[in-house]
XYZ file of C-alpha atoms in Angstrom:
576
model
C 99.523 124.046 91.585
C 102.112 126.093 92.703
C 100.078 129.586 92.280
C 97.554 127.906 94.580
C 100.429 127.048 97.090
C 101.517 130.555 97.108
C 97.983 131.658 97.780
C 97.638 129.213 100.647
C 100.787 130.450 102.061
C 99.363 133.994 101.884
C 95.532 133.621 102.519
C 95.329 130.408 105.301
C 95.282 131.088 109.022
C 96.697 133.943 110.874
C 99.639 134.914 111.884
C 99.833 133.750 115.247
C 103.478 133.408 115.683
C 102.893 131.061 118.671
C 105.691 127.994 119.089
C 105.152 125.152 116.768
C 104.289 122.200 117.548
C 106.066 119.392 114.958
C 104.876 116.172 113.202
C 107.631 114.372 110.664
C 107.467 111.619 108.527
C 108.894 110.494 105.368
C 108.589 113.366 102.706
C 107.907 112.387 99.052
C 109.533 115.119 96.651
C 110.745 118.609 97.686
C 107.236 120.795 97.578
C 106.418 122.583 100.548
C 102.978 124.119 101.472
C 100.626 126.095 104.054
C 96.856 125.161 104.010
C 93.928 124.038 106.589
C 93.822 120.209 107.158
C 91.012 118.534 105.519
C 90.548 114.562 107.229
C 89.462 112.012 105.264
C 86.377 110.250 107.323
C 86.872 106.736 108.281
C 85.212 103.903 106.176
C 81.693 102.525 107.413
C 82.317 99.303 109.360
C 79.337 96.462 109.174
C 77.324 96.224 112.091
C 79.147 94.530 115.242
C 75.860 92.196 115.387
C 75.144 91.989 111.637
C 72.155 88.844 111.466
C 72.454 86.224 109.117
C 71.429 86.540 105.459
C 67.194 86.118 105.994
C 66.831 85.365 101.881
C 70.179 83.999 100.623
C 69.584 84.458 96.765
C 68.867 87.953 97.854
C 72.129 88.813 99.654
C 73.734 87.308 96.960
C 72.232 89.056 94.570
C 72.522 92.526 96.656
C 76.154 91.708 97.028
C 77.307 91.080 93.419
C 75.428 93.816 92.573
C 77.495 95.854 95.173
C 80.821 94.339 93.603
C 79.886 95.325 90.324
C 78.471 98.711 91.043
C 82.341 99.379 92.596
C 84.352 98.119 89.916
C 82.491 100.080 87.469
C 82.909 102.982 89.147
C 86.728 102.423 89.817
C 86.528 102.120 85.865
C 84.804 105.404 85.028
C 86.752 107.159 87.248
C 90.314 105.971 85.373
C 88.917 106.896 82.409
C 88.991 110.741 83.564
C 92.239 109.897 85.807
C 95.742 111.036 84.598
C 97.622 108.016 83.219
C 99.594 107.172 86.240
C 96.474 107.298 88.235
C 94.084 105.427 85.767
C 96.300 102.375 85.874
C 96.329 102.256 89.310
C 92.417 102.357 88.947
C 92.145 100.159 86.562
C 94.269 97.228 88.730
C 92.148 98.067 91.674
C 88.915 97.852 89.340
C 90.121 94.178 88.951
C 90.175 93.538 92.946
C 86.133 94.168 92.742
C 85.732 91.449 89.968
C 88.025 88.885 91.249
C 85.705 85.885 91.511
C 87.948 83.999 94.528
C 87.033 86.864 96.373
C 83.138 86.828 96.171
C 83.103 83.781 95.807
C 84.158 83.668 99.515
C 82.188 86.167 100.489
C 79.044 83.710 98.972
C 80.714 81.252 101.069
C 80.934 82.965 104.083
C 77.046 84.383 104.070
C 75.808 80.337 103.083
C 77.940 80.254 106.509
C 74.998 82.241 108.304
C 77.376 85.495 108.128
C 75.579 88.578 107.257
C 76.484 90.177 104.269
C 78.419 93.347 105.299
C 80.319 91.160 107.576
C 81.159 88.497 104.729
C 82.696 90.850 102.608
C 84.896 92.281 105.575
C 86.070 89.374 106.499
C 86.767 87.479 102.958
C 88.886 90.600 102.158
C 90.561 90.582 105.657
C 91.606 87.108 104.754
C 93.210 88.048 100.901
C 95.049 90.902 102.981
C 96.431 88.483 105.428
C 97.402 86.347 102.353
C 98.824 89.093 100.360
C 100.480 90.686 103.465
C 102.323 87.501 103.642
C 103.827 87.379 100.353
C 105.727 90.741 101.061
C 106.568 93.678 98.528
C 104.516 94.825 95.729
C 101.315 92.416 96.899
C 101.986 93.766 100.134
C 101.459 97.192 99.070
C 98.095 96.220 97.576
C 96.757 95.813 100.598
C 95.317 98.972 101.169
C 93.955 99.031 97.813
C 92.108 96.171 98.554
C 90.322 97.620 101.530
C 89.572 100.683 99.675
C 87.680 97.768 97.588
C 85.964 96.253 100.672
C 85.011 99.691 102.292
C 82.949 101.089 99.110
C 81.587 97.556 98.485
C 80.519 97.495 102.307
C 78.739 100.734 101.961
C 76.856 100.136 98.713
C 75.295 97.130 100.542
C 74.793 99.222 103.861
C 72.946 101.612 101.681
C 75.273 104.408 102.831
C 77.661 106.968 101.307
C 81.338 105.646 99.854
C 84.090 106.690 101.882
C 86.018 109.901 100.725
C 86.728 113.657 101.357
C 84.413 116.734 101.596
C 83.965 119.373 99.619
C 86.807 121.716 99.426
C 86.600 125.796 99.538
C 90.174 127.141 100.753
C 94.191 125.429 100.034
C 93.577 122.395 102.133
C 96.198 119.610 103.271
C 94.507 116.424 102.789
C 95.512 113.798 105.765
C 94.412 110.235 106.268
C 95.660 107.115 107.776
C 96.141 105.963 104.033
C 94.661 107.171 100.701
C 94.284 104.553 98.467
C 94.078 105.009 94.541
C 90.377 105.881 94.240
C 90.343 108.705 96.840
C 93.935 110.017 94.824
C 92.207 110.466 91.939
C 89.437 112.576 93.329
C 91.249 114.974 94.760
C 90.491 118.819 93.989
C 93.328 120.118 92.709
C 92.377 123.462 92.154
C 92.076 123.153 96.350
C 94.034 120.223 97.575
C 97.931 121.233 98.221
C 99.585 118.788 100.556
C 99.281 115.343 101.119
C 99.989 113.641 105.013
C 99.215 109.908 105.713
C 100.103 108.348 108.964
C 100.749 105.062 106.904
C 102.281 104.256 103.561
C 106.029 104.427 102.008
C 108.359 106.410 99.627
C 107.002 103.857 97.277
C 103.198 103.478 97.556
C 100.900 104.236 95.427
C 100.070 107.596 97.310
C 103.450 108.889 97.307
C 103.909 107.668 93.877
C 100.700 109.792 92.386
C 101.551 112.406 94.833
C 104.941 112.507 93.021
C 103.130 112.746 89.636
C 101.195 115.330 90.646
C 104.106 117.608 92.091
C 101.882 117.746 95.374
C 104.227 118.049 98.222
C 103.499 114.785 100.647
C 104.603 113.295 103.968
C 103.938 109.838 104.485
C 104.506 107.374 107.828
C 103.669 110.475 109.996
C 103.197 109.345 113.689
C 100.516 111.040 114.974
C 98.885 112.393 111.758
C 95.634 111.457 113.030
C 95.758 114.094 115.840
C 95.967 116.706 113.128
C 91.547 118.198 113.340
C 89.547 119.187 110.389
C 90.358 123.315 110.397
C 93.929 123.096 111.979
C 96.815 125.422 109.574
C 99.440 123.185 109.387
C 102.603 124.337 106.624
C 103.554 120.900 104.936
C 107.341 120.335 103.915
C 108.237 117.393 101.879
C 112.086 117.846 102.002
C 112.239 117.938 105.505
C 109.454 115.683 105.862
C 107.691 118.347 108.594
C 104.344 119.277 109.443
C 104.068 122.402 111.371
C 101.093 123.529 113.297
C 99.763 127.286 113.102
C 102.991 128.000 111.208
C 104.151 132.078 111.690
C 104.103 134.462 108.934
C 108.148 133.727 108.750
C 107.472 130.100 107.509
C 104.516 131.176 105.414
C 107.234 133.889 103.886
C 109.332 130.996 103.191
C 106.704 128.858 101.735
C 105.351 131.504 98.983
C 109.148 132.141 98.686
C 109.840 128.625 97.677
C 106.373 127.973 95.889
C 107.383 131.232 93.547
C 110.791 129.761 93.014
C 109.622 126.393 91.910
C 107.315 127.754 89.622
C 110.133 129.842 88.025
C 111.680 126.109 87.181
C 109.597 125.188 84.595
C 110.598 128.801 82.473
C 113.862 128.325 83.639
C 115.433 126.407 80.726
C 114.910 123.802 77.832
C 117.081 121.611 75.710
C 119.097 119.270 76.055
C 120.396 119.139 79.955
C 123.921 120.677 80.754
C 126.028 121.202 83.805
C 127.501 124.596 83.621
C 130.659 123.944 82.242
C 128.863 122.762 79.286
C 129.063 118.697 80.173
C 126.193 116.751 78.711
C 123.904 115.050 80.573
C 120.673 113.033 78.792
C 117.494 114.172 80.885
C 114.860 110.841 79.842
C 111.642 109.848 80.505
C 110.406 106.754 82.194
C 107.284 104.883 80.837
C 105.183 102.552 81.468
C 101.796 102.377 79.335
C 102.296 102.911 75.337
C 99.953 106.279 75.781
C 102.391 107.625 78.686
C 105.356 107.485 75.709
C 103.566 108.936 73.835
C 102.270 111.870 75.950
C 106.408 112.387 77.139
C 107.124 112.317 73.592
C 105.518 115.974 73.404
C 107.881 117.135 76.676
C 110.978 118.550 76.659
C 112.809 115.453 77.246
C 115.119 113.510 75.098
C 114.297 110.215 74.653
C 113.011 107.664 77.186
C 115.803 105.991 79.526
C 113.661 103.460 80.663
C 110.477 101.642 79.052
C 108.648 99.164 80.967
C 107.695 96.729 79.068
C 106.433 94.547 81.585
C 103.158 96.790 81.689
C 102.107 95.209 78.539
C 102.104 91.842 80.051
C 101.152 91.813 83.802
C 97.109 92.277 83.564
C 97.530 89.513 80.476
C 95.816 85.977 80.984
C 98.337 84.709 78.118
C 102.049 86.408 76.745
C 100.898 88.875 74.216
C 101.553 87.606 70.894
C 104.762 89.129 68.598
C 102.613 90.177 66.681
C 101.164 93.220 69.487
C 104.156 93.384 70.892
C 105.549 94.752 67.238
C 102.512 96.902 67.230
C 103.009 98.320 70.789
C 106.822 99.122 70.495
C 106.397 100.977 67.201
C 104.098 103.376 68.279
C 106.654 104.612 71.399
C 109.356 104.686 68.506
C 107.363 106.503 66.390
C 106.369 108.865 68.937
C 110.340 109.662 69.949
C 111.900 109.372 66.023
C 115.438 109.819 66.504
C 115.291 110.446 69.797
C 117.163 107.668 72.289
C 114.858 105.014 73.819
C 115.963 102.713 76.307
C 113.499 99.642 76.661
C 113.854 97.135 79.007
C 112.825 93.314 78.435
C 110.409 91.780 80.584
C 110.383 92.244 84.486
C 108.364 89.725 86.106
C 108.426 87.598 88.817
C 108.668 87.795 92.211
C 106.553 91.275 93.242
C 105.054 90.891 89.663
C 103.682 87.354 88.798
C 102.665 86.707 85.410
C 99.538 84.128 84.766
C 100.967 82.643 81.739
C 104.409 82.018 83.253
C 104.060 80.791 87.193
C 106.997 80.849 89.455
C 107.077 78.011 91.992
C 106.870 78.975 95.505
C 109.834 81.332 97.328
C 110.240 81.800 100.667
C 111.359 84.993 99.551
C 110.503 86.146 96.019
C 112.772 89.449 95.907
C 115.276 86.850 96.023
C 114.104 84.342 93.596
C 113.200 84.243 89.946
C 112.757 88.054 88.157
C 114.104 89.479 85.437
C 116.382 87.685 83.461
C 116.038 84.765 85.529
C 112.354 84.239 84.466
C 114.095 83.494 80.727
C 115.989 80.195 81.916
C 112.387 78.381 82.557
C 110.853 80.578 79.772
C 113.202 81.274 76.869
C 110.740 81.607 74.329
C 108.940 84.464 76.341
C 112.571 86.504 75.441
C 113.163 85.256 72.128
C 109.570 86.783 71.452
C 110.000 90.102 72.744
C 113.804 90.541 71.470
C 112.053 89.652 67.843
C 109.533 92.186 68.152
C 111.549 95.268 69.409
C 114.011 94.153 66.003
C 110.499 94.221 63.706
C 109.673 97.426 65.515
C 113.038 99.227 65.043
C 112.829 98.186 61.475
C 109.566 98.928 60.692
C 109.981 102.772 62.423
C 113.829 103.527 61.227
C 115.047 103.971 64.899
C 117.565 102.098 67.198
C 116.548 101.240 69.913
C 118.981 100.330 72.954
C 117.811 97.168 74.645
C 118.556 96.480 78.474
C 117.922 93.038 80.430
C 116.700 93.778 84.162
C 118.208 91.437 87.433
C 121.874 90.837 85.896
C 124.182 89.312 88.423
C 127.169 87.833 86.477
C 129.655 87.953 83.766
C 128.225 84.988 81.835
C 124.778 86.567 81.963
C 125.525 89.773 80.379
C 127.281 88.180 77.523
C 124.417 85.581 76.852
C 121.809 88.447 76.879
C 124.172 90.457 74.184
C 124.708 87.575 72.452
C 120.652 87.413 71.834
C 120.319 91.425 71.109
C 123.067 91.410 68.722
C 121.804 87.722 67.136
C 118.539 89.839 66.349
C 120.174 92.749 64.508
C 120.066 95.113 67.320
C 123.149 97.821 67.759
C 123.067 98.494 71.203
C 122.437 96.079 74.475
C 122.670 96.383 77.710
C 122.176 95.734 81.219
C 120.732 97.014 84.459
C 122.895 97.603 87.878
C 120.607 96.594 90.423
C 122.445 93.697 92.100
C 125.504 94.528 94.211
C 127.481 91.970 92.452
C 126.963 93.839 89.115
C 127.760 96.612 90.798
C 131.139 95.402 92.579
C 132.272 93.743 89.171
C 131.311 96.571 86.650
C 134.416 96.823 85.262
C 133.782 92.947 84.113
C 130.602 93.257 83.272
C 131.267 96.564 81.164
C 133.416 94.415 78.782
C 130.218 92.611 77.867
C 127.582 95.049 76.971
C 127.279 98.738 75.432
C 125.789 100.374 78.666
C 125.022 100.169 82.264
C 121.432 101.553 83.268
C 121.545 101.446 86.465
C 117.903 100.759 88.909
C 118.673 102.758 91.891
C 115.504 101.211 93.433
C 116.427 97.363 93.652
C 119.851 98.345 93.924
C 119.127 100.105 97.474
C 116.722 97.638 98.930
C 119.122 94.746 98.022
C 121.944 96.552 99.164
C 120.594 97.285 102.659
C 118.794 94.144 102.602
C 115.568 96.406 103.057
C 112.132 95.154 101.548
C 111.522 98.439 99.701
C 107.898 98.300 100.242
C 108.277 98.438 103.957
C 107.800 101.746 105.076
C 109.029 101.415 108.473
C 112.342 101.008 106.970
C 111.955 104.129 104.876
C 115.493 105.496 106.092
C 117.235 101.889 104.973
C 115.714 102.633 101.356
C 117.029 105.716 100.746
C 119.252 106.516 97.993
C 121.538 109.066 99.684
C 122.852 105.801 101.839
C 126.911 106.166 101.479
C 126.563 102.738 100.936
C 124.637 102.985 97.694
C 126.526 105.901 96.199
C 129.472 104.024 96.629
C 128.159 100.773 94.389
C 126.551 103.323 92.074
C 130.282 105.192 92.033
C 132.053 101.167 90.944
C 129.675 101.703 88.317
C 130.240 104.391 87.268
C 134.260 104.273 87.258
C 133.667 101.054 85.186
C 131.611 103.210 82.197
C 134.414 105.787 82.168
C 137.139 103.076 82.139
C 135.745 101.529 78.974
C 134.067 104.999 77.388
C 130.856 103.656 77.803
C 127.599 105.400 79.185
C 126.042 104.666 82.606
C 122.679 106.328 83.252
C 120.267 106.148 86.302
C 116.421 105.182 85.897
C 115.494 104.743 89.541
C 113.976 107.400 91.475
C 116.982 109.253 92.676
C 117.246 110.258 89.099
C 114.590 112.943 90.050
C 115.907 114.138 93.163
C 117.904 117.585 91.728
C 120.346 117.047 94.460
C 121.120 113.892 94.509
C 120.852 114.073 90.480
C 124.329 116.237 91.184
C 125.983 113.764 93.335
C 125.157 110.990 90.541
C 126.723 113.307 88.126
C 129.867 113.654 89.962
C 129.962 109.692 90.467
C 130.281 109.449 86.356
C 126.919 109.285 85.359
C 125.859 110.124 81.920
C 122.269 110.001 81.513
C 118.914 110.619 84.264
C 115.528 109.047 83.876
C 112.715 109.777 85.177
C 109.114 110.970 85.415
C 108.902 113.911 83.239
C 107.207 116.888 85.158
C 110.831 115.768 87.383
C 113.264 117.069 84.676
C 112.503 120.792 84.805
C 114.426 120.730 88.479
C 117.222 118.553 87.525
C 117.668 120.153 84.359
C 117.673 123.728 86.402
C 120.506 122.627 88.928
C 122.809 121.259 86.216
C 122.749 124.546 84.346
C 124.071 125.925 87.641
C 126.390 123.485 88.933
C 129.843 122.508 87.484
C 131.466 118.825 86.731
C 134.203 119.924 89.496
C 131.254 120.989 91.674
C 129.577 118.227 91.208
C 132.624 115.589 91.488
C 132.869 117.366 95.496
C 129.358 116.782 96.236
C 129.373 113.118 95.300
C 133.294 112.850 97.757
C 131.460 114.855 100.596
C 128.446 112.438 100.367
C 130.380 109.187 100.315
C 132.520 110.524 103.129
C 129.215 110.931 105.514
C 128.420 108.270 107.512
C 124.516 108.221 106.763
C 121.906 109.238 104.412
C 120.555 112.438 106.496
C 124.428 113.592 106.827
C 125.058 113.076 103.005
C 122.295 115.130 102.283
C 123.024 118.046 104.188
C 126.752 118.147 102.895
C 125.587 118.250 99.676
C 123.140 121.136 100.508
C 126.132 122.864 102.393
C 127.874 122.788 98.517
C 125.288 123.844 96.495
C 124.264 127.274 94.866
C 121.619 128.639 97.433
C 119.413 129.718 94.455
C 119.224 125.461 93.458
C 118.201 124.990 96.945
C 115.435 127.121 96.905
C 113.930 126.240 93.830
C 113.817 122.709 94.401
């Protein structure tokens, strides 16, 4: 990808070296890239005086047929998908085969709606519902309409929504993409992503991220951009510049070259310059994504989500595949470290066997470990099979227990881990209170992982799925590095390591400024590591301990940033 960005920066446009005209948004990694904009066409609407259905059974027919003939497709087209992208796929497959949802639609059209219509507006109504509940639903949304445009068309009779055919480095931009149009992109063409909609944490900006294709999202007046324009994209400043001069394009192959260099850069384990350890781990989800990182240069897995093998489940999965699923991610890492963390769910992520009354607001409610006070047994289970699994495979694993708030629950989840014959427990940081009384809560457990993710939104009381608020949510807040720093003075008062799995793990930058605030270890997704692991070879602890002062001392997340970037070897700044 980045040969093709340097080609786009050399071969797109002209050199017109005429004023340029700005767009900005909210970039998604540091990739930067010059290319011709390539719009992706608006969905077919049904017709604004669609009759009603003249044979029923026929409509019916024509539209289960049409919700079938989608959620197959969604299907085969995971099954080609990288991993991140297929289960996106997949969970969006399940949208078109949800039978609330046609069932309304059947409802609607026995109504005297026509069909095209019916569809529009039963999935207008699940958006409204989902919209509602806030957070991860939330962020389906656009899936789902993704869903109710390609059903619409197959029972217009008319093409699917998506992108044309690709010839030169083109800079994909859309009001939204949704998971089906990520996963056809061209990537021997495609080099940029820009969406007038979306957040750092959709699901565009999280394949984007996967992908390494530099993308701006929430871009206010994207849709201006026209089919042909040259625009240079720049995810670190979040800037889209129109009929960029051949300085910028200079600085674009410049960059593109430099980031390329990363990944022959260096390998190992990852060290600051002065020779101070720090962990670089993988974060995974699905048992095959462990065991694709297992063949990176990683070393270990700082964060396993475990809740993966239970949200699509109509009932808990049994010990028995739990065992079976856990020993094939040890197996795949030996005596590498893995860090797996006990169920998840709630709130954002329901779970059919195990229903959560009502909340007014479920970010706030029952997750995590607060799920195990109305179901115990679902913990008891899984702590039992990561114990079979660790004995069956030889390895020790270290077990973590997300949405810890007090003393009293640390100690009662270490009390469980250690019941079951498992060395090392611990807990996530992702509630300011844990946070504020680390040094308490330190006393309790083996290790602090901390989730810089929840940690953020709760700390700046900021939905993290709400884009608009995209500044509030980011990491480099003073406010966050601060609870992150409590938590890390807490792991070096007792000798005991503190890692980050969240996002800003894979920001090289801010992966300094953690370093300097006492962390030990850095998760993340692993085409992310070859950049951190790059700046800590050319950064010292000392260094490192002034960028993390200089960026509590700012007084916001844009001003941290660049006093970091002031510090930091000019050779880290291009690369990344």
């Amino acid at each position: 990808m980045t040969s093709t960005t340097a080609k786009a920066a050399n071969s797109t446009g002209s050199d017109s070296g005429s004023a340029a005209a700005d767009l900005s948004g909210v970039g998604v990694g540091r990739g930067s890239a010059v290319g011709t904009v390539v719009k992706l066409a608006p969905p077919v609407r049904p017709p604004a005086d669609e009759a009603a259905p003249e044979n029923l059974d026929e409509s019916a027919s024509l539209v289960k047929q049409s919700f079938d003939a989608v959620a197959t497709e969604l299907r085969v087209k995971a099954a080609g998908a990288d991993p991140t992208v297929a289960a996106v796929l997949e969970a969006t497959s399940l949208m078109a085969q949800d039978p609330g949802l046609y069932a309304d639609v059947e409802r609607r059209m026995k109504a005297g709606t026509g069909p095209a219509t019916a569809v529009d507006q039963a999935v207008e109504g699940f958006c409204t519902v989902l919209e509602s509940m806030g957070g991860y639903m939330a962020e389906r949304v656009t899936d789902l309409r993704d869903v109710r445009d390609r059903i619409v068309a197959h029972v217009l009779g008319v093409p699917a929504p998506g992108l044309p055919t690709m010839t030169e480095p083109s800079v994909v931009v859309a009001a939204d993409l949704a998971p089906a149009d990520t996963a056809t992109l061209d990537l021997d063409h495609v080099v940029a992503i820009v969406t007038e909609l979306g957040g750092p944490t959709s699901h565009t900006a999280i394949i984007a991220a996967q992908l390494d294709l530099p993308c701006v999202v929430r871009v206010s007046g994207a849709l201006t951009l026209s089919d042909g324009d040259v625009v240079a994209v720049d995810a670190a400043a979040g800037s889209i510049t129109r009929d960029p001069d051949q300085a910028l394009r200079d600085e674009v192959t410049a960059r593109a070259h430099a980031r390329a260099a990363l990944k022959t850069a260096g390998s190992g384990p990852g060290r600051t310059k002065d020779g101070v350890g720090i962990q670089l781990l993988a974060n995974v989800g699905k048992v095959e994504d462990a065991e694709r990182a297992a063949k990176e240069d990683v070393e270990g897995v700082g964060l396993f989500r475990t809740e993966v093998l239970f949200l699509d489940s109509a009932t808990a999965p049994s010990v028995e595949q739990q065992i079976k699923a856990y020993s094939r991610v040890f197996s795949a890492f030996g005596d590498r470290k893995v860090v797996i963390r006990t169920l998840d769910a709630g709130a954002d992520k329901p779970l059919a066997f195990a229903p959560s009354d009502e909340e007014e607001n479920p970010a706030l409610g029952v997750r995590g470990l607060r799920m195990d006070k109305k179901y115990p047994q679902l913990l008891a289970d899984q702590l039992e099979a990561i114990a079979q699994a660790a004995k069956e495979t030889g390895t020790k694993p270290w077990v973590m227990a997300p949405m810890v708030s007090t003393v009293h629950e640390a100690e009662s989840f270490e009390a469980q881990v250690k019941a079951q014959g498992l060395p090392v427990g611990g807990i996530m940081i992702e509630v300011p209170a844990a946070a504020l009384r680390g040094r308490h809560l330190i006393e309790k457990v083996d290790f602090f992982s901390i989730g810089t993710n929840d940690l953020t939104q709760y700390a700046m009381a900021t939905d993290r799925m709400a884009g608009e608020l995209a500044e509030l949510l980011d990491p480099w807040q003073p406010a966050v590095l601060d609870l992150i720093a409590y938590a890390g003075e807490a792991g070096q008062g007792a000798g005991k390591p503190v890692g980050v799995c969240g996002e800003a793990a894979r920001d090289p930058l801010l992966a300094l400024v953690l370093v300097g605030l006492g962390i030990t270890s850095l998760s993340m997704a692993p085409n992310g590591v070859p950049a951190v692991r790059f700046a800590l070879a050319r950064t010292d602890l000392a260094e490192c301990q002034a960028m993390a002062a200089a960026a509590r001392d700012a007084v916001d997340a844009a001003s941290a940033r660049a006093a970091v970037e002031a510090l930091v070897d000019p050779e880290v700044l291009l690369a990344i």
